[in-house]
mmCIF file of C-alpha atoms and ligand atoms in Angstrom:
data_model
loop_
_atom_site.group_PDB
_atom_site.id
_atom_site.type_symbol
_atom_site.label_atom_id
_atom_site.label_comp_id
_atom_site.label_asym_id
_atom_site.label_seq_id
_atom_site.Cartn_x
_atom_site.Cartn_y
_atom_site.Cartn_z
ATOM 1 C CA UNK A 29 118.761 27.522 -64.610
ATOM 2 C CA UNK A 30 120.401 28.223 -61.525
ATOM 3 C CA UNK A 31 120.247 31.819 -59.771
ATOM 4 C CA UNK A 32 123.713 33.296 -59.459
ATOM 5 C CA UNK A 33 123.474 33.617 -55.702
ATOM 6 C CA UNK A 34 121.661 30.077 -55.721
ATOM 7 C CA UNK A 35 118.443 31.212 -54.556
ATOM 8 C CA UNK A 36 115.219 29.410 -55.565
ATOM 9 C CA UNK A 37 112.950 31.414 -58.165
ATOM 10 C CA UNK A 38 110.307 31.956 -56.107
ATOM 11 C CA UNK A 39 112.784 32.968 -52.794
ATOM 12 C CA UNK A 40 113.586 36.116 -51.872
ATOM 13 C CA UNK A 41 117.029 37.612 -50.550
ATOM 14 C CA UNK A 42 117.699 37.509 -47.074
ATOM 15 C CA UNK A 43 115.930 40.049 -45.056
ATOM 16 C CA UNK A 44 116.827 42.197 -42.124
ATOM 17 C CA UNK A 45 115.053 44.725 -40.149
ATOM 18 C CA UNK A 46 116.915 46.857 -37.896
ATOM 19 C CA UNK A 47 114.328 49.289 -35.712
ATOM 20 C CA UNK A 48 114.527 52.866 -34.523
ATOM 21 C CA UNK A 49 117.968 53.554 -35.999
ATOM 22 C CA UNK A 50 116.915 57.426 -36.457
ATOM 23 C CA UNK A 51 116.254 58.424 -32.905
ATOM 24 C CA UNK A 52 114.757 61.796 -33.431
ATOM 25 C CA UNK A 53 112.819 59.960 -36.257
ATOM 26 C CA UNK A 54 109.317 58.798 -34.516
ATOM 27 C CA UNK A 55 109.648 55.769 -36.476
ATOM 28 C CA UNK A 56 112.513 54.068 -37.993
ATOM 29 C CA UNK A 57 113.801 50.993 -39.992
ATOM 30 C CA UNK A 58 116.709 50.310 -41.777
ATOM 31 C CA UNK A 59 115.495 47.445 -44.296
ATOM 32 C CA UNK A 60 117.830 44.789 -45.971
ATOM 33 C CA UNK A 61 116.644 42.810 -49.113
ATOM 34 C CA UNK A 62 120.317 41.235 -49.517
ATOM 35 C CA UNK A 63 122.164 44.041 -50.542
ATOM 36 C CA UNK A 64 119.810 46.407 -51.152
ATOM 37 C CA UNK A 65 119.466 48.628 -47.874
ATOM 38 C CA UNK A 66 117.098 51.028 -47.415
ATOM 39 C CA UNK A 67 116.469 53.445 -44.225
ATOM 40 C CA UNK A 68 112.947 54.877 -43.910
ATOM 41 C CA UNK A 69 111.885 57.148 -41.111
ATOM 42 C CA UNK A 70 108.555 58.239 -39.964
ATOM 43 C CA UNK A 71 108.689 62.270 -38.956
ATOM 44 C CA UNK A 72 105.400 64.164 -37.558
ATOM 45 C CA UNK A 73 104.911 67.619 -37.920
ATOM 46 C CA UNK A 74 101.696 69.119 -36.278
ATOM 47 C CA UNK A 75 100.570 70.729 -39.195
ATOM 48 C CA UNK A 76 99.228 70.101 -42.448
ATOM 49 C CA UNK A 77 99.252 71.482 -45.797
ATOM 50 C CA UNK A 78 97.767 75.084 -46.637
ATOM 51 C CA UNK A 79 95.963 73.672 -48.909
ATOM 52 C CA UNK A 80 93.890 71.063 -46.917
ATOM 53 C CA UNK A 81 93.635 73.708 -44.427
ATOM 54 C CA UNK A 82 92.150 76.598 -47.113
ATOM 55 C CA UNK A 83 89.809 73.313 -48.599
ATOM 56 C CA UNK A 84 88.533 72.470 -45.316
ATOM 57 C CA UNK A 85 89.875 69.136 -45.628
ATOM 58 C CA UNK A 86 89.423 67.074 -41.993
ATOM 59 C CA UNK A 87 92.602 64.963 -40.664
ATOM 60 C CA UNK A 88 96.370 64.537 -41.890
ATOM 61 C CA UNK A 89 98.180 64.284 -44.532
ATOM 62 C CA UNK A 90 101.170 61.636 -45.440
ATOM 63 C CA UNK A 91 104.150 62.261 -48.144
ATOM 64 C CA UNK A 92 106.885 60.421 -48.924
ATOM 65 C CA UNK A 93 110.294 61.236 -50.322
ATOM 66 C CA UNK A 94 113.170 58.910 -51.569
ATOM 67 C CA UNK A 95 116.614 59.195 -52.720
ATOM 68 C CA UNK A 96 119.436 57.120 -53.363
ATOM 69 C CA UNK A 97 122.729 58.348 -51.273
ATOM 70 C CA UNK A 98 125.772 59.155 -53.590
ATOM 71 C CA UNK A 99 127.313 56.613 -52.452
ATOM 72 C CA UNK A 100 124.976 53.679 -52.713
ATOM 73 C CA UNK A 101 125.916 52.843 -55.907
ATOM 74 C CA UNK A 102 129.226 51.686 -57.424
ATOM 75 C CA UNK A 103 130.085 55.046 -59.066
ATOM 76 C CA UNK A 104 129.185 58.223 -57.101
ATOM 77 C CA UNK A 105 125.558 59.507 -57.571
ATOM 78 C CA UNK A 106 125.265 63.139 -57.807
ATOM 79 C CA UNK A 107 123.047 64.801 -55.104
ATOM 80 C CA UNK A 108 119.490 66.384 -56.883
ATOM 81 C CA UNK A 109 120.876 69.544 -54.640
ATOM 82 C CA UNK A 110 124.198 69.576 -56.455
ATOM 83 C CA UNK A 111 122.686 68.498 -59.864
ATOM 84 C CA UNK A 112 120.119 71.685 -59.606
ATOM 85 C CA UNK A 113 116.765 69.344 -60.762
ATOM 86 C CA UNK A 114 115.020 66.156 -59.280
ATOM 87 C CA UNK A 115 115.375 62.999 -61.420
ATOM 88 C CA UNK A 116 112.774 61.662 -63.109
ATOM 89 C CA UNK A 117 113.223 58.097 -61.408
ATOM 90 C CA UNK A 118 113.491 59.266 -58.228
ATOM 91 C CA UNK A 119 110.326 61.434 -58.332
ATOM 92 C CA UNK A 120 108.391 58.245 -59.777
ATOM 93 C CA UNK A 121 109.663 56.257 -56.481
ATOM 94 C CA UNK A 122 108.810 58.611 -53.993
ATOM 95 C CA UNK A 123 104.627 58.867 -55.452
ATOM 96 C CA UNK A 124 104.576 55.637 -55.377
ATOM 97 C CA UNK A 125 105.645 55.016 -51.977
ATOM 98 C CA UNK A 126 103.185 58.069 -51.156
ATOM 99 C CA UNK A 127 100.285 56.143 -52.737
ATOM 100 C CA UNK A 128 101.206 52.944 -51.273
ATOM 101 C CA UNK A 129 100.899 54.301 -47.409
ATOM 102 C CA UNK A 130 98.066 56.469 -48.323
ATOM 103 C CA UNK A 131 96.137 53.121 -48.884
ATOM 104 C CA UNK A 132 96.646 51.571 -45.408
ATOM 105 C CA UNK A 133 96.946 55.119 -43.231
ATOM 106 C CA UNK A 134 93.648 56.215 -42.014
ATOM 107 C CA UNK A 135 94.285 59.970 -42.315
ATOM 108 C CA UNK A 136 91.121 61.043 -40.009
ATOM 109 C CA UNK A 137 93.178 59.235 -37.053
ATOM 110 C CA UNK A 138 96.153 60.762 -37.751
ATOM 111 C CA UNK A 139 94.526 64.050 -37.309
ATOM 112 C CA UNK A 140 96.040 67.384 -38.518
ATOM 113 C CA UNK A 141 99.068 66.493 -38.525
ATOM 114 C CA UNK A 142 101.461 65.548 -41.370
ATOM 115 C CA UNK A 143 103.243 62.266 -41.303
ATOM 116 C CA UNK A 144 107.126 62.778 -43.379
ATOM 117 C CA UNK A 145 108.281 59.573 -44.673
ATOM 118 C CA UNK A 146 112.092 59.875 -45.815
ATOM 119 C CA UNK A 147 113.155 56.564 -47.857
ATOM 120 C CA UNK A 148 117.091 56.873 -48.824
ATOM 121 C CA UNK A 149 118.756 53.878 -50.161
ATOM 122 C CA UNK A 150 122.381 53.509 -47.989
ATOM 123 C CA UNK A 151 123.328 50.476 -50.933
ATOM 124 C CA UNK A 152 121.546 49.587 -54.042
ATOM 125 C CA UNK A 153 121.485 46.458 -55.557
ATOM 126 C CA UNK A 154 117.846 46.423 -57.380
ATOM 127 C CA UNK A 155 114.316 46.601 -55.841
ATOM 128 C CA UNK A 156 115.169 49.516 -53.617
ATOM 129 C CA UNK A 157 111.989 50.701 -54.127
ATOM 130 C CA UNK A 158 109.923 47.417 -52.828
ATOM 131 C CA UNK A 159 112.544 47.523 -49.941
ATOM 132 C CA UNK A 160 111.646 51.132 -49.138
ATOM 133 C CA UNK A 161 108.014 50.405 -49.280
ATOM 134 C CA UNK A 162 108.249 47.304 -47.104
ATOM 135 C CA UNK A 163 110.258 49.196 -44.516
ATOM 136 C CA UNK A 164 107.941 52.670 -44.799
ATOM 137 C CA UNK A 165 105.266 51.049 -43.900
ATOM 138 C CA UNK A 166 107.006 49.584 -40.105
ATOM 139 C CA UNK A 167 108.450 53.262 -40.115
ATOM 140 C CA UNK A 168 104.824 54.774 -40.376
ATOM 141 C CA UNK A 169 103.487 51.948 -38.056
ATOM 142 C CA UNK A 170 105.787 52.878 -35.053
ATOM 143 C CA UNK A 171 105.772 56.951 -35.439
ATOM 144 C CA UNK A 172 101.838 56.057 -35.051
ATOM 145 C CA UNK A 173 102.119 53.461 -32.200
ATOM 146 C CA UNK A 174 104.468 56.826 -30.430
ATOM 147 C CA UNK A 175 101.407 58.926 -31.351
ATOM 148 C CA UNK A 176 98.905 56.565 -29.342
ATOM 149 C CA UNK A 177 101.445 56.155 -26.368
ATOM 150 C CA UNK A 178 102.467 59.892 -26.203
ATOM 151 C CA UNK A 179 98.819 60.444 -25.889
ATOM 152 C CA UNK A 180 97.819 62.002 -29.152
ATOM 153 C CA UNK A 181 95.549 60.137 -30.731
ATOM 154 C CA UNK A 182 93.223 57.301 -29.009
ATOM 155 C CA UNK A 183 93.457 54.847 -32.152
ATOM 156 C CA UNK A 184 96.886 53.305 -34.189
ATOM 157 C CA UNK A 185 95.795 55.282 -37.587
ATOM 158 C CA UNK A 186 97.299 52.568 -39.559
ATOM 159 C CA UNK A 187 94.899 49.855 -40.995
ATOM 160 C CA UNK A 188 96.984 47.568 -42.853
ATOM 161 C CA UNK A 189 100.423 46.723 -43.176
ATOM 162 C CA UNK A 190 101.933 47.169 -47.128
ATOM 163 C CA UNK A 191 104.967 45.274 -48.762
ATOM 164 C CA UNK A 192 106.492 45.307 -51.687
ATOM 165 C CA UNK A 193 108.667 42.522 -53.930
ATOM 166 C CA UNK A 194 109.770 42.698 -57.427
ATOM 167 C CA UNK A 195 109.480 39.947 -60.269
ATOM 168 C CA UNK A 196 110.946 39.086 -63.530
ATOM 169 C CA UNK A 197 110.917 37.265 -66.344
ATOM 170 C CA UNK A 198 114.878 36.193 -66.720
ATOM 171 C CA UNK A 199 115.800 33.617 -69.818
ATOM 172 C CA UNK A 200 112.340 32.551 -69.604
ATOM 173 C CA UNK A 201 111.987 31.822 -66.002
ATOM 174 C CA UNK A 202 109.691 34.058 -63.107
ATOM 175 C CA UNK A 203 112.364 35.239 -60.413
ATOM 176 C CA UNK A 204 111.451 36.995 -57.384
ATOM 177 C CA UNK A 205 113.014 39.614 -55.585
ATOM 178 C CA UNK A 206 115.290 40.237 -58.481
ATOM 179 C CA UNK A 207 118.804 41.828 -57.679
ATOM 180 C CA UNK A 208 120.496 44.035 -59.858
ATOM 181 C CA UNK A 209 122.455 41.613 -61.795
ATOM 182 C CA UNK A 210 118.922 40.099 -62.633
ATOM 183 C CA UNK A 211 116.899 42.679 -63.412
ATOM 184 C CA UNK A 212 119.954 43.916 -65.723
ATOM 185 C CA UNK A 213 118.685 40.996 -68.289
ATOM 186 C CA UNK A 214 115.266 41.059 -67.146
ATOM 187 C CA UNK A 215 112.966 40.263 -70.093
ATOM 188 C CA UNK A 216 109.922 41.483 -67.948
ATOM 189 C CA UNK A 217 109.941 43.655 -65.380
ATOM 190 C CA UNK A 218 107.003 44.236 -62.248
ATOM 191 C CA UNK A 219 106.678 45.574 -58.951
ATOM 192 C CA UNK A 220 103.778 44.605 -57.014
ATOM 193 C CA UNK A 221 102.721 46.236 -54.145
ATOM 194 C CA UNK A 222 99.846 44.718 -51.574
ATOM 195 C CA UNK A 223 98.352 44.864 -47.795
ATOM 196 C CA UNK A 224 98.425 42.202 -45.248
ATOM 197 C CA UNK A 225 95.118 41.493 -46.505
ATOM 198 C CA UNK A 226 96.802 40.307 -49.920
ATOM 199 C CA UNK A 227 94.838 42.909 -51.830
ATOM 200 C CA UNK A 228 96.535 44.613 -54.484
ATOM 201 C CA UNK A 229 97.375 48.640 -54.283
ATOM 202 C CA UNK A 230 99.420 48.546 -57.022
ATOM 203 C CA UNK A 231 101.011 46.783 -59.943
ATOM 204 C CA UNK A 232 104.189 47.979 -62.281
ATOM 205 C CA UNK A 233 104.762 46.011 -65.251
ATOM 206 C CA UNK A 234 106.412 46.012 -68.588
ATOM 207 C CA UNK A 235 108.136 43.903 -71.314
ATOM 208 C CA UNK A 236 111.975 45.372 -71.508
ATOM 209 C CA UNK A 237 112.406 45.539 -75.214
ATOM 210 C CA UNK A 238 109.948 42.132 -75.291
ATOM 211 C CA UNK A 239 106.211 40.875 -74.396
ATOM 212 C CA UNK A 240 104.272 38.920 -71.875
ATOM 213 C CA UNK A 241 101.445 36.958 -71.996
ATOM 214 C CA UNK A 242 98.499 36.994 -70.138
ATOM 215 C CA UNK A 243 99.543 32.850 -68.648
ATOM 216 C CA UNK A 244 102.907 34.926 -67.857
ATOM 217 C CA UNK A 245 100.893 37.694 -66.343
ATOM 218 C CA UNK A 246 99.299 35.319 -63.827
ATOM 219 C CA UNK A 247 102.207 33.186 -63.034
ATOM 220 C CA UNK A 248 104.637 36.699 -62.368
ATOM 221 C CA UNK A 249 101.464 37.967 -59.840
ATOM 222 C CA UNK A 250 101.519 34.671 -57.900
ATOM 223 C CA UNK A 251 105.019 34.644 -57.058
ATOM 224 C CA UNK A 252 104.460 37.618 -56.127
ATOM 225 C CA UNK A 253 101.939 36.928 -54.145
ATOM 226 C CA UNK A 254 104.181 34.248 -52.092
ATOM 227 C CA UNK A 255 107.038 36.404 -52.130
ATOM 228 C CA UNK A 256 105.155 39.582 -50.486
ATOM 229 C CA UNK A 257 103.976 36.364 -48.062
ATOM 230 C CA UNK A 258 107.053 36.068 -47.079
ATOM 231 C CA UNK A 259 108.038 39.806 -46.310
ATOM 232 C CA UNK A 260 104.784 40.295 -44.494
ATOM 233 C CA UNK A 261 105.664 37.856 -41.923
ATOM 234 C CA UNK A 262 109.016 39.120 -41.379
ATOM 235 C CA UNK A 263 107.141 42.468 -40.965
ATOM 236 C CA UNK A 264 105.281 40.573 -38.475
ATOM 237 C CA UNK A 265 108.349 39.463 -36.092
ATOM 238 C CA UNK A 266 109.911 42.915 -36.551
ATOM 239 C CA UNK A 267 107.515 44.347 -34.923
ATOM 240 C CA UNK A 268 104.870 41.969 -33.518
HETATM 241 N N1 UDP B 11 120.606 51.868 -60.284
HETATM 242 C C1 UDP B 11 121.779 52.592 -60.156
HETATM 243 N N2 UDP B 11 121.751 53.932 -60.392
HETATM 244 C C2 UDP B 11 120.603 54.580 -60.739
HETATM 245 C C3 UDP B 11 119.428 53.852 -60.867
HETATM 246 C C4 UDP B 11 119.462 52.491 -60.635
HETATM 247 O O1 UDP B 11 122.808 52.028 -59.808
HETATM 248 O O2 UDP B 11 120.640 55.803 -60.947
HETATM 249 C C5 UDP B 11 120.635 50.425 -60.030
HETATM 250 C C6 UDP B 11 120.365 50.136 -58.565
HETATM 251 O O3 UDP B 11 121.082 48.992 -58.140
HETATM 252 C C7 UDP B 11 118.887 49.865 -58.569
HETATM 253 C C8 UDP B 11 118.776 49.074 -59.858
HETATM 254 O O4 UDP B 11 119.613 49.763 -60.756
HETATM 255 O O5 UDP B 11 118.449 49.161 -57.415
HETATM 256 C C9 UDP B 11 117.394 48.945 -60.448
HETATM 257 O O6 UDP B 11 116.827 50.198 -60.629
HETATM 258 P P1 UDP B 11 115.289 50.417 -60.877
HETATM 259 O O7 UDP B 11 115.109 51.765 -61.485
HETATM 260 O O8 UDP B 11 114.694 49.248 -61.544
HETATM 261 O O9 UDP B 11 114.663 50.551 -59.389
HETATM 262 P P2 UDP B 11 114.661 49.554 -58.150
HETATM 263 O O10 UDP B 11 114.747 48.143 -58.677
HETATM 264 O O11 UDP B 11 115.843 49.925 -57.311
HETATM 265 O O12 UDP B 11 113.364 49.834 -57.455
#
């Protein structure tokens, strides 16, 4: 079986990186996986929260928050401020783009400051939230490189570099970086998340209204595996 946009299985969309397109952001990227695009900016405040300060707690903090734009998808998407509560989706997203730059931030060499990451997705076309993590982490990377040349801190307090892909189980087959016409009729559904060390920070997975194996299991983490290969050397030509 063919993909619809004739992409091999294991191949993921065309990729673009666009830096610093937020100038009063410290770090910036706009991120394209095909037509999912996905602008995540880095913002320090010198301050962190009261209650690291009341527990004592040494060095910074990092949070992340996402949202889809109304007008990134084909019919208008109300704004959480207009709709009077967060969605449940959305709030899922941002912890686990929080989590996933927690793991490679060194917090004691960010020092007491707090490190904003904004994700909001300008088009969506599926795995918006593997494109906001693989563009949150160059985002975090350059507000810390401005820290070290603005004189702040001696140290980059990033130790790792995180991406993101999704896979699927479609008609049988393991596709990577699924778009949203695939994951539509995705049988199996998982978003992996790992470092530039190819260690795992986290893994998403479940059967849509059906089951995997554990052969499956294997075969969906090792593409992957090649796909988050892939992104992490575009990563690397972004920004060196
Ligand atoms: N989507 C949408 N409106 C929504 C939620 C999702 O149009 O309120 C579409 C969008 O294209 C998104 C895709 O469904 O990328 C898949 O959504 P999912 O929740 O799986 O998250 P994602 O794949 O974007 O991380």
């Amino acid at each position: 079986m063919s993909r619809h946009d004739n992409r091999q299985p294991g191949q993921i969309r065309p990729i673009t990186i666009e830096k610093s397109i937020a100038p009063h952001a410290q770090g910036s990227v706009l991120i394209s996986f095909g037509n999912t695009k996905v602008i995540c900016a880095a913002m320090i405040e010198e301050s962190v929260p009261r209650w690291m300060k009341e527990q004592n707690v040494p060095g910074g903090w990092i949070t992340a928050e996402y949202s889809m734009l109304p007008y990134s998808t084909l019919t208008r998407k109300q704004r959480d401020s207009s709709r009077g509560r967060p969605d449940g989706r959305g709030t899922e997203i941002q912890r686990l783009i929080g989590r996933s730059l927690r793991a490679v931030v060194d917090l004691k060499k960010l020092g007491q400051r707090t490190l904003w990451v904004d994700c909001d997705v300008l088009q969506a076309d599926g795995g918006t939230r593997t494109a906001a993590i693989t563009g949150a982490s160059l985002a975090v990377e350059l507000a810390g490189r401005w820290l070290v040349e603005q004189g702040k801190i001696k140290e980059l307090p990033v130790k790792n570099r995180v991406a993101a892909v999704s896979v699927g189980i479609v008609a049988g087959e393991v596709l990577v970086d699924l778009d949203y016409l695939e994951d539509k009729d995705a049988e199996v559904d998982m978003n992996v998340v790992m470092t530039d060390k190819l260690d795992y920070v986290e893994v998403q997975g479940s059967g849509e209204e059906s089951v995997f194996s554990a052969s499956q299991l294997e075969k969906l983490t090792s593409a992957a595996k090649s796909g988050i290969e892939q992104l992490l050397a575009i990563q690397k030509s972004a920004l060196g």
